[in-house]
Coordinates of C-alpha atoms and ligand atoms in Angstrom, one line a residue:
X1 CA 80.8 -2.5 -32.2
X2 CA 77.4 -1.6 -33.5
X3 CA 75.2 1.7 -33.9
X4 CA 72.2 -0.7 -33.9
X5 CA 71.5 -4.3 -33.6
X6 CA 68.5 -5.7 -35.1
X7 CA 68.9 -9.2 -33.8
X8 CA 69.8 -8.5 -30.4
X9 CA 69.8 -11.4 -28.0
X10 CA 69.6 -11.8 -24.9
X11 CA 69.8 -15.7 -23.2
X12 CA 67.5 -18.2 -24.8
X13 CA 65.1 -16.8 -27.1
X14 CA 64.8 -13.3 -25.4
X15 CA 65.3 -10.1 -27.7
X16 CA 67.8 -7.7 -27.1
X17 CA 66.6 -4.1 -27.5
X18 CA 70.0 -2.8 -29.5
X19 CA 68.7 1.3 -30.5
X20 CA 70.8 4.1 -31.5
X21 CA 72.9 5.5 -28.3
X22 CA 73.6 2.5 -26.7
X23 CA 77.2 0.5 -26.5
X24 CA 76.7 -2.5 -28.3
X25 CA 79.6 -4.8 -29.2
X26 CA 81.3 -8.4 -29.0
X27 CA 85.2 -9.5 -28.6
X28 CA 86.1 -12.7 -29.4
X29 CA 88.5 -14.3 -26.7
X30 CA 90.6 -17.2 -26.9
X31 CA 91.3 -18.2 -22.9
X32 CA 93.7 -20.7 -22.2
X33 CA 91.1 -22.3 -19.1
X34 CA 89.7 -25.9 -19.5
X35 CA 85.9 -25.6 -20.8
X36 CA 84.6 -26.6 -17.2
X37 CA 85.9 -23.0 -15.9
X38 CA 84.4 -20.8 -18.9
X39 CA 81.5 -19.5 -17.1
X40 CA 84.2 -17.4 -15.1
X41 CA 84.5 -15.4 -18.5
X42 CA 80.7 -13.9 -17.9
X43 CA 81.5 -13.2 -14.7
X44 CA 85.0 -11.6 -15.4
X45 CA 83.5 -9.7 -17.7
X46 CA 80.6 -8.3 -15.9
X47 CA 83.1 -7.1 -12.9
X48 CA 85.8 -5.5 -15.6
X49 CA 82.2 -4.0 -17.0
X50 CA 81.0 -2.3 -13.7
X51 CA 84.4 -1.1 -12.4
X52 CA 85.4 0.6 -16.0
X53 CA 81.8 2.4 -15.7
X54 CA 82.0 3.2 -11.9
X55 CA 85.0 4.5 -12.5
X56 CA 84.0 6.5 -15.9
X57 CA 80.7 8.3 -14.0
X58 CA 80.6 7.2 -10.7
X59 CA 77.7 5.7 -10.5
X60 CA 77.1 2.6 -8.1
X61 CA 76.6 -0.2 -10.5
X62 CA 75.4 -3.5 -9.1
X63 CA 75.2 -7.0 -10.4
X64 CA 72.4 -9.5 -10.7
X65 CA 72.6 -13.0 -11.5
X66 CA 73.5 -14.3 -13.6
X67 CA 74.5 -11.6 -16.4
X68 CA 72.8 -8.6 -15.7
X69 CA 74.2 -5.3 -14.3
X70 CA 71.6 -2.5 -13.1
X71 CA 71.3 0.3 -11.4
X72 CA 69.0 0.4 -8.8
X73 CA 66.3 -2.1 -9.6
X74 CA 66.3 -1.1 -13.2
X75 CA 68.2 -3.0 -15.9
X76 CA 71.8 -1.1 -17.2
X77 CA 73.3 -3.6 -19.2
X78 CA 73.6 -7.5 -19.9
X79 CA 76.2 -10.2 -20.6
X80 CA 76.3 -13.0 -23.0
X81 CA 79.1 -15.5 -23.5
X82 CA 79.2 -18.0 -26.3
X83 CA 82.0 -20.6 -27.1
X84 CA 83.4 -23.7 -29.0
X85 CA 84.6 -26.0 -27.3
X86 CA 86.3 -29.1 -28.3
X87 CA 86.6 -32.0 -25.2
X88 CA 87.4 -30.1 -22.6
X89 CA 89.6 -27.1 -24.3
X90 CA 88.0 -24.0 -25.5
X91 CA 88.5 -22.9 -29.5
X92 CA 86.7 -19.7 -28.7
X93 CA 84.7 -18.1 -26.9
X94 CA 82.5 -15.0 -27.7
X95 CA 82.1 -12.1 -25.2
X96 CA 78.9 -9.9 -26.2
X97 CA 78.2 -7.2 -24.0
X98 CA 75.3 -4.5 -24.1
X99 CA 74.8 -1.2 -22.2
X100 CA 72.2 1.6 -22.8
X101 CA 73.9 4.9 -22.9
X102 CA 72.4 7.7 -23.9
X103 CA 68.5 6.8 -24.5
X104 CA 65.5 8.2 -23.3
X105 CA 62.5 6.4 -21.1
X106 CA 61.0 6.2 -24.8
X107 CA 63.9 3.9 -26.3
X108 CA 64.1 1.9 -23.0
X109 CA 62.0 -1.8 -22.7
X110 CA 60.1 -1.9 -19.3
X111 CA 62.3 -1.9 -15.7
X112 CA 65.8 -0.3 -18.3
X113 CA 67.7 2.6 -17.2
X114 CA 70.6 4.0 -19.1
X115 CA 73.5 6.2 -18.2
X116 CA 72.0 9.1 -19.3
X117 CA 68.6 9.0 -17.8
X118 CA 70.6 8.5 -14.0
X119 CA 73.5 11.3 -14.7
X120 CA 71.5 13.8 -17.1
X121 CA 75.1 13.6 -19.1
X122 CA 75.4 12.7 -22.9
X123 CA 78.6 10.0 -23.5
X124 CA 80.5 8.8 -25.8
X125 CA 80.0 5.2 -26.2
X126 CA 83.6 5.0 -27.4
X127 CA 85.2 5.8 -24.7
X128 CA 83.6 3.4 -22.8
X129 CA 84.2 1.0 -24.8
X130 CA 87.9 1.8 -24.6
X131 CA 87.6 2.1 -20.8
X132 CA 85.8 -1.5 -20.4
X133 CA 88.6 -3.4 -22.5
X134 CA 91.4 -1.9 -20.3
X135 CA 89.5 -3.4 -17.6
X136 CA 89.0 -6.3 -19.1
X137 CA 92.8 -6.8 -20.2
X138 CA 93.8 -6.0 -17.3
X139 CA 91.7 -8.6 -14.9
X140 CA 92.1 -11.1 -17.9
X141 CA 94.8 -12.8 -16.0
X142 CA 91.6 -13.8 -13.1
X143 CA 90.9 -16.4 -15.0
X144 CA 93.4 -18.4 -13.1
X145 CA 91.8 -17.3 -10.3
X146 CA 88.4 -18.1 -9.9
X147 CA 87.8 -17.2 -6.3
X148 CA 89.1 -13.7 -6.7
X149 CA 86.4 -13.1 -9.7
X150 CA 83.6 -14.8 -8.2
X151 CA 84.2 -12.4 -4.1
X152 CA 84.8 -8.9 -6.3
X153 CA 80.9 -10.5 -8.0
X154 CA 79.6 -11.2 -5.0
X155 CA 80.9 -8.0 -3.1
X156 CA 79.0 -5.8 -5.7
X157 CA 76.2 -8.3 -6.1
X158 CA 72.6 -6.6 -6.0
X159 CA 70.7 -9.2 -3.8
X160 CA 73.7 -10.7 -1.7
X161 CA 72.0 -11.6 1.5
X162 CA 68.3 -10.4 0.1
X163 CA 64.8 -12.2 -0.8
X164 CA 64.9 -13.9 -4.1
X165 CA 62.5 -15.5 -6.5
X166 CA 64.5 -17.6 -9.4
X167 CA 62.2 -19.3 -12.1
X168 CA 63.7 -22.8 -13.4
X169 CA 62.6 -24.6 -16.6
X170 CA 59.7 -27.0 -13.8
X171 CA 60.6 -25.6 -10.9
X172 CA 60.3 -21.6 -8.9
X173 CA 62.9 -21.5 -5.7
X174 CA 62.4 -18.6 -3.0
X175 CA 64.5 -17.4 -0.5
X176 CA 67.8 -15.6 0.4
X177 CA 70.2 -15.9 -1.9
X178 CA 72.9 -16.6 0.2
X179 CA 76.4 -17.1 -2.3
X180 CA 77.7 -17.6 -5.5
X181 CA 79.8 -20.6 -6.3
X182 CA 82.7 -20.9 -8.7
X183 CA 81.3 -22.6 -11.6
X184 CA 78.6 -19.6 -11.3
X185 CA 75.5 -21.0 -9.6
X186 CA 73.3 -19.5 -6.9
X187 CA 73.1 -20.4 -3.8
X188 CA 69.6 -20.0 -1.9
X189 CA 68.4 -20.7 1.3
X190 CA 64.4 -21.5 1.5
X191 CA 61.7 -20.5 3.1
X192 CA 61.6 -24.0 4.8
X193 CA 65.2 -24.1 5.7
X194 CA 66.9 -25.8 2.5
X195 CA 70.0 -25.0 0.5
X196 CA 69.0 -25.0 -3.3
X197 CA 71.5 -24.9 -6.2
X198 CA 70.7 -22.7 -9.2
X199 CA 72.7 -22.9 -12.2
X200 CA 70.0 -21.6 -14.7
X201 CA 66.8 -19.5 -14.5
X202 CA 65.7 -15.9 -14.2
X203 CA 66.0 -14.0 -11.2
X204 CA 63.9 -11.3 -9.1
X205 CA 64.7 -9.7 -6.4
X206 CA 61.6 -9.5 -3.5
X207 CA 61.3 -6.5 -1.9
X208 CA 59.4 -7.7 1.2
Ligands
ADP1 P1 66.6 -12.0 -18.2 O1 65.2 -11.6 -18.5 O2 66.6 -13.2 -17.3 O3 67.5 -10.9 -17.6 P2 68.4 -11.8 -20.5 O4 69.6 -11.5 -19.6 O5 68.6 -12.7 -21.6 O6 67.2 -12.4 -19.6 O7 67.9 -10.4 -21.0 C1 66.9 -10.3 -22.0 C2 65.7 -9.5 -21.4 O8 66.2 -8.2 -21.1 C3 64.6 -9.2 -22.4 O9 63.7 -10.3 -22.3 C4 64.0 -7.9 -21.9 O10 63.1 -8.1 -20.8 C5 65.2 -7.2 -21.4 N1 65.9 -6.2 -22.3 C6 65.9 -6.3 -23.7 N2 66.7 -5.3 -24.2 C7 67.1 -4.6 -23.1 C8 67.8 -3.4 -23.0 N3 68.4 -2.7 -24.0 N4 68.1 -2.9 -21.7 C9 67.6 -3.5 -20.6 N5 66.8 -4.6 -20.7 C10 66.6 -5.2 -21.9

């Protein structure tokens, strides 16, 4: 657990904004799952995430694909998994999650929120932090059971059933987004009728 990060990262090349008064730590994991299911993990962990801090403030947070968790439109937090594998069995994997706590508008990139600027309540990052691992102990055993993880994701997911843009490495796919698989892509239905397959790309939500 950090303070500050100075290197944050988010997926790819993107920065991760890391200040002072957010929760900003990593736990390394060593699942007993074949390499083809680790993807569960992010999505495990983003549903352990959002319960532990439901449960903590009450707030309603939601879930956007693929490792994001916001409230309203705005972004609360993000996911990033990272593993070795060797063949198909994991050595480790590393579970890095980040939430803004307590900053203000003025520590926030564009389209953030944190805790504090929703509840108008200082917290203790800590006990969070504690709350978010009991969670995540105590759902760990999901792993064995993708379906369960991937209907609490979808239940809780921001655009289920809504007007989506994602943006692929060549490619930009509209429509509903219409499910979420088990290996963690996104299903969308076009404009023209067509069931597309996402498994990578950045997502946002249309509001028309
Ligand atoms: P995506 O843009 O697809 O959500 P990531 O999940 O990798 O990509 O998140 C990185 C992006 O999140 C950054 O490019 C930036 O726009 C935004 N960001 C960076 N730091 C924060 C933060 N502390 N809170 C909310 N959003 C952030």
């Amino acid at each position: 657990m950090a303070d500050v990060q100075t290197s944050g990262r988010g997926r790819g090349r993107k920065k991760w904004e890391s200040p002072k008064g957010g929760l900003w730590f990593s736990i390394i994991l060593r699942p007993k799952v074949p390499s083809p299911r680790l993807p569960l993990l992010q999505f495990l962990a983003a549903i352990a995430t959002r319960q532990a801090l439901e449960n903590e403030t009450g707030l309603s947070v939601r879930l956007k694909w693929p490792n994001d968790l916001v409230l309203g439109n705005a972004k609360l937090g993000g996911i990033l998994v990272e593993s070795k594998t060797i063949g198909e069995s994991v050595a480790f994997a590393i579970l890095g999650i980040g939430l803004n706590i307590n900053q203000g508008k003025a520590q926030l990139p564009p389209r953030a929120i944190s805790l504090r600027l929703v509840s108008g309540k200082q917290r203790d990052p800590r006990l969070l932090l504690r709350a978010i691992l009991d969670q995540i102990r105590s759902s760990y055993d999901d792993l064995d059971n993708p379906s369960s993880i991937m209907e609490d994701w979808w239940r809780n997911c921001v655009h289920r059933l809504t007007r989506v843009q994602v943006t692929l490495p060549k490619d930009t796919v509209t429509g509903i987004s219409r499910a979420i698989n088990e290996d963690g892509s996104l299903v969308i239905e076009t404009d023209d009728r067509k069931i597309r397959k996402v498994s990578e790309g950045s997502l946002r939500l249309l509001n028309d």
